[in-house]
Short mmCIF file of C-alpha atoms in Angstrom, two decimals:
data_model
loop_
_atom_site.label_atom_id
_atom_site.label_comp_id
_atom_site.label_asym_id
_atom_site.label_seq_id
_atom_site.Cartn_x
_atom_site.Cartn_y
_atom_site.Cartn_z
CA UNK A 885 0.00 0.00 0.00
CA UNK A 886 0.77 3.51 -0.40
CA UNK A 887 0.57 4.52 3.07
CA UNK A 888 2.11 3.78 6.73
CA UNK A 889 -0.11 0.09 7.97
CA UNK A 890 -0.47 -1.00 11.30
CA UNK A 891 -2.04 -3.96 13.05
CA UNK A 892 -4.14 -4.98 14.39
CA UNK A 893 -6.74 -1.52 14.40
CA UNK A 894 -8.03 -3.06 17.58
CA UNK A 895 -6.69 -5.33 20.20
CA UNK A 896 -8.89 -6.08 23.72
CA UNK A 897 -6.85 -8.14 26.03
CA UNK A 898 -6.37 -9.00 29.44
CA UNK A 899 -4.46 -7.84 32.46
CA UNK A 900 -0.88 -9.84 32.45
CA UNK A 901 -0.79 -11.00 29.00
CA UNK A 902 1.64 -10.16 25.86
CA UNK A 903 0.59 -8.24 22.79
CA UNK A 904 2.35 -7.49 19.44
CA UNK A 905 1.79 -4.74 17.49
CA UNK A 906 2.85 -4.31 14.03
CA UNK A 907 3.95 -1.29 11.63
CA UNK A 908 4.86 -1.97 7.92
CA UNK A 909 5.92 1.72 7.35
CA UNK A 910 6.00 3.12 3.82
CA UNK A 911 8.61 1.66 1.27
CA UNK A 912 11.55 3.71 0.83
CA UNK A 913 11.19 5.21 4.77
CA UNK A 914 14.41 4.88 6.83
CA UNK A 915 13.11 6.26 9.98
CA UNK A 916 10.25 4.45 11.58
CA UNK A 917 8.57 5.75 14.84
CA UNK A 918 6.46 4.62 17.49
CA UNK A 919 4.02 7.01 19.68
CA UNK A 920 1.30 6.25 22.48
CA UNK A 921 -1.80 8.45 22.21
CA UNK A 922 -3.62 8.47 25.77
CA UNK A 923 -6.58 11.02 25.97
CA UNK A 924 -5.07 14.06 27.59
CA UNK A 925 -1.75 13.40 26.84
CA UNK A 926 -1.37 14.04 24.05
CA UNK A 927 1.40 11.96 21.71
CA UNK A 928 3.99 10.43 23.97
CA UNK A 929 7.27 9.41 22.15
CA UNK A 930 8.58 6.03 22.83
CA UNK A 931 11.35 4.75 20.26
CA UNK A 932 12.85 5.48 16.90
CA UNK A 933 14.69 3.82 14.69
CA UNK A 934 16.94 5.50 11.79
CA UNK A 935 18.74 3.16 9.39
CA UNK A 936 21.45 0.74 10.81
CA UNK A 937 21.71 2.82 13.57
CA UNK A 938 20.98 1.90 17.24
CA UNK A 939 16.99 2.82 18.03
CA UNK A 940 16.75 5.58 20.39
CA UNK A 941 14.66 3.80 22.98
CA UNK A 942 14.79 7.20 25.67
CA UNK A 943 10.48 6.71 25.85
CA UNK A 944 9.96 3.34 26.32
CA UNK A 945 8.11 3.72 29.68
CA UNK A 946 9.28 0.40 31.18
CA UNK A 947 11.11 -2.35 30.05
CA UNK A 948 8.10 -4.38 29.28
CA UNK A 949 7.90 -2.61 26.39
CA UNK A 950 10.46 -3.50 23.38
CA UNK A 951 10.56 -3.24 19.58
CA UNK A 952 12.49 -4.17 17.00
CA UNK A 953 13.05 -3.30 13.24
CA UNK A 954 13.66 -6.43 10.92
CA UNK A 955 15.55 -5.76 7.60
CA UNK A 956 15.01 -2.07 7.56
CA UNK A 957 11.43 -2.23 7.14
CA UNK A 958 8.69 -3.55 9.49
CA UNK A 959 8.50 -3.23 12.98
CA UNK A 960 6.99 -4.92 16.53
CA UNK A 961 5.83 -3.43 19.42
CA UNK A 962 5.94 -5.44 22.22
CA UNK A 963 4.49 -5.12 25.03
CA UNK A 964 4.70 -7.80 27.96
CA UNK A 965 2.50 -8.44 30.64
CA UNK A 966 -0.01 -5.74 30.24
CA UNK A 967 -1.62 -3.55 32.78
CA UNK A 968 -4.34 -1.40 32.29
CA UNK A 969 -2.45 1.66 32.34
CA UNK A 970 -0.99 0.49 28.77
CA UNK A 971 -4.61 0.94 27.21
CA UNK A 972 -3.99 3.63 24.44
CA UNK A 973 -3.71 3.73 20.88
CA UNK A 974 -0.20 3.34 19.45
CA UNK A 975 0.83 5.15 16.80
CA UNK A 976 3.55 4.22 14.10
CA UNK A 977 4.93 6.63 11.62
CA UNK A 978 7.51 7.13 9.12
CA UNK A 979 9.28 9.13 7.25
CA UNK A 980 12.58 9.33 4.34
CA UNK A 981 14.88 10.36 7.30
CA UNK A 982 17.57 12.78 7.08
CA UNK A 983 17.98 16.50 8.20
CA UNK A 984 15.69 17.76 5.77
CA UNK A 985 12.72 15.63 5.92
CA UNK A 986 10.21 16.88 7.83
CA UNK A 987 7.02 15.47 7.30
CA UNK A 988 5.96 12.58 9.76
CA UNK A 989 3.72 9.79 7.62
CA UNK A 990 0.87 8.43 10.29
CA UNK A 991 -0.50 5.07 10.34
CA UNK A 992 -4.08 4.85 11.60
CA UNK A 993 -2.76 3.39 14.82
CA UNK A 994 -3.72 0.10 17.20
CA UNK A 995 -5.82 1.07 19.42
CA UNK A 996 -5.04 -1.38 22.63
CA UNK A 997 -7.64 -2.11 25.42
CA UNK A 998 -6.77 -3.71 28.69
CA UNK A 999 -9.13 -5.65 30.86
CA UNK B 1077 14.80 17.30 28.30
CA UNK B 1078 12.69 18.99 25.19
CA UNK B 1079 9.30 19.99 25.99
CA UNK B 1080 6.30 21.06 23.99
CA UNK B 1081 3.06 23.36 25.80
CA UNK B 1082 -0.12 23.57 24.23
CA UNK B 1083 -2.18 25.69 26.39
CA UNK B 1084 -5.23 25.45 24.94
CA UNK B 1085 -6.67 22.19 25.55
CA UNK B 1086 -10.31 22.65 24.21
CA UNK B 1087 -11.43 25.50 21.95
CA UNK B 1088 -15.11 26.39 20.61
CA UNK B 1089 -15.54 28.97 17.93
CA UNK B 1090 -18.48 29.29 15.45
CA UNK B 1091 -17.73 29.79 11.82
CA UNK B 1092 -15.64 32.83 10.56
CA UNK B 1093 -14.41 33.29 13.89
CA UNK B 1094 -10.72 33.82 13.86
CA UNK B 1095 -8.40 31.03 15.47
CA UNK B 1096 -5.13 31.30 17.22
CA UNK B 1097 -3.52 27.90 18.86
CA UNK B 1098 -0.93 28.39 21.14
CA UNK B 1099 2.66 26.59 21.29
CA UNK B 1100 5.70 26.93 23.10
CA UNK B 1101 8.89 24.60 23.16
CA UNK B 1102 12.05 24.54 25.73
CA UNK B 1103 14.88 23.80 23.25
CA UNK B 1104 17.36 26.62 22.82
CA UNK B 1105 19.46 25.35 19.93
CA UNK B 1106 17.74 25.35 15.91
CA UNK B 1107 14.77 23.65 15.87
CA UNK B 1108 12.23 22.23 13.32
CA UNK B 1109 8.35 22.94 13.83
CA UNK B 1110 5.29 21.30 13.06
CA UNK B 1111 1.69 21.66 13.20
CA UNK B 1112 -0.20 18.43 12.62
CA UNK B 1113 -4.29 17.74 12.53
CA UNK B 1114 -5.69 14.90 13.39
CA UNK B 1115 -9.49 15.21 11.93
CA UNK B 1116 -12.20 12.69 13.42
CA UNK B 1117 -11.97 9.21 12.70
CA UNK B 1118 -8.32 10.11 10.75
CA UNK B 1119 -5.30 9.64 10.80
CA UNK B 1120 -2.74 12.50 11.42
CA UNK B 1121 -1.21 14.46 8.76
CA UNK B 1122 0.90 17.61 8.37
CA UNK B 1123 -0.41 20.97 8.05
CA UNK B 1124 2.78 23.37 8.17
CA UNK B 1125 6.28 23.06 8.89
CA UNK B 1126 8.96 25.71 9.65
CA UNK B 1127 12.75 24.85 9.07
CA UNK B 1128 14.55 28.23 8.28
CA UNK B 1129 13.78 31.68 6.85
CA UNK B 1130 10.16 33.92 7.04
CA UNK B 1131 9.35 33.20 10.25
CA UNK B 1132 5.73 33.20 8.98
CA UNK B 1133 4.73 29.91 7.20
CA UNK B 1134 1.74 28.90 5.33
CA UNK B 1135 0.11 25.37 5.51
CA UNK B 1136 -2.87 24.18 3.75
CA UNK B 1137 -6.90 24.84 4.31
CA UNK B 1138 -5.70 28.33 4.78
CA UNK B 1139 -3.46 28.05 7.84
CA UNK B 1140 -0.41 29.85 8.87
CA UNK B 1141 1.84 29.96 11.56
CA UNK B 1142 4.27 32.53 12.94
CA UNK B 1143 8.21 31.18 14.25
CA UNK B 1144 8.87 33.78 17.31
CA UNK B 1145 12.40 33.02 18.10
CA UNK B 1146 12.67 35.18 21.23
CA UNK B 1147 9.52 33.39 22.59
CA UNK B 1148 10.53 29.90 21.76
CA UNK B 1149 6.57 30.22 19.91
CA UNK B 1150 5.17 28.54 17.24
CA UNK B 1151 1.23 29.67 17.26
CA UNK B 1152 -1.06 28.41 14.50
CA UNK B 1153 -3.46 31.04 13.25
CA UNK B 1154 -6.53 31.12 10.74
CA UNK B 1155 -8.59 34.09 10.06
CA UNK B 1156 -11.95 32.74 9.36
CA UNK B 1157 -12.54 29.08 10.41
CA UNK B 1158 -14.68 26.44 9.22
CA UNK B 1159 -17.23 23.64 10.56
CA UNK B 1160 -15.03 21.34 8.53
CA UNK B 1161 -11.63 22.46 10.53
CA UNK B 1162 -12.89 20.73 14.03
CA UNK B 1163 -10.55 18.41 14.61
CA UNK B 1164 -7.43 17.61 16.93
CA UNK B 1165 -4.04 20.16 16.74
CA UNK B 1166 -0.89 19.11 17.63
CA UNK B 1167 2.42 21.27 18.00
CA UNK B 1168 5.43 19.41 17.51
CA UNK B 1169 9.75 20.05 17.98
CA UNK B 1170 12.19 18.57 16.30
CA UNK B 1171 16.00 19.27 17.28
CA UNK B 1172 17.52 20.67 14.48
CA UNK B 1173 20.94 18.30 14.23
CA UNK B 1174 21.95 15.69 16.53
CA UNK B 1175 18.62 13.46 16.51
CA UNK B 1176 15.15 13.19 14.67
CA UNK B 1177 13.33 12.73 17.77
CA UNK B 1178 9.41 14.43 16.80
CA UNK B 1179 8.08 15.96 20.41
CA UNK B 1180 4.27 16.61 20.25
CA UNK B 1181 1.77 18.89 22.33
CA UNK B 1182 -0.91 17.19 24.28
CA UNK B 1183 -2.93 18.61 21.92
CA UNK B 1184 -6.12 21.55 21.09
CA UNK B 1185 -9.25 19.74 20.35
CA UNK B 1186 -11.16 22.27 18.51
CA UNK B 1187 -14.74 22.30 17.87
CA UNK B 1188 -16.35 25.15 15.13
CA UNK B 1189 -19.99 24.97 15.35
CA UNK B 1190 -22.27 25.51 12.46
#
């Protein structure tokens, strides 16, 4: 597809259990980025990743949350063990990298409930 | 650590009111600014973006936004606004060298009525 993909849209699960979330970002994109939405606050960075260069991982809130980049291109959330406080839609966007890129390309995001 | 204020949290206007959205950053090397809209049900997308020169930038559906260095400001104006222009705003930094971190507002949820 043209655009940034992400899945699943919706994922319900319960208190203690392990979810994956998925962004295929647009082809071509070097920098991928993930972003929790929470109502009220607004988008809250959590990792990028830029080429073959280390991720900067300074959001991740805890370290039950991990993500990886395979071959450049698509990338997993992870989130272990989930507590209600994770509920939020995740957002996933990319973009051609580089100092004078600017413009952030949004997937439609995962929106993650916890029971 | 970079940081991104959006004020106004909730705005109502009714059509052909003028708009003005409020954002400041704490970052006092060159930076890159954003606006981005979020419209019900969609997905965000870009509406301006400021990286050097006139301070005063021009986005589409008629927006604009003015770069006050001295203010670390980036506020996102539009004269006359439209029902179709409720939707979500958010501010956003980037550093301008070093990293391509994007730091967002929490956000304006603005609501025009008819």
């Amino acid at each position: 597809g043209a655009g940034v993909s992400q899945s699943p849209s919706n994922k319900v699960t319960e208190k203690g259990k392990d979810v994956e979330l998925r962004c295929d970002p647009i082809s071509g994109h070097t920098a991928l980025y993930w972003y929790r939405q929470s109502l009220g606050q607004g988008l809250e960075f959590l990792i990028y990743f830029q080429g073959n260069s280390a991720p900067d991982k300074s959001g991740l809130p805890s370290d039950r949350f991990s993500a990886e980049r395979t071959g450049g291109s698509v990338s997993t959330l992870t989130i272990q063990r989930t507590q209600q406080e994770d509920s939020a839609v995740y957002l996933c966007a990319s973009t051609s990298g580089g100092a004078n890129t600017g413009e952030l390309f949004f997937g439609e995001g995962s929106r993650l409930t916890v029971l | 650590a970079q940081s991104v204020s959006q004020h106004n949290h909730h705005v109502i206007l009714s059509e052909a009111a003028s708009l003005e959205l409020g954002c400041n950053y704490s970052y006092g090397g060159t930076v890159n600014l954003f606006w981005y809209v979020q419209y019900p049900g969609q997905h965000l997308q870009l509406l301006l973006k400021y990286f050097s020169g006139d301070p005063l930038v021009k986005g589409i559906k008629g927006f604009e936004a003015e770069f006050i260095k001295s203010k670390f400001s980036f506020n996102l104006r539009k004269p006359s606004v439209q029902w179709s222009d409720t939707a979500e705003y958010f501010c956003a930094v980037r550093q301008g060298s070093g990293t391509y971190k994007y730091i967002f507002g929490t956000g304006t949820r603005l609501k025009v009525l008819a």
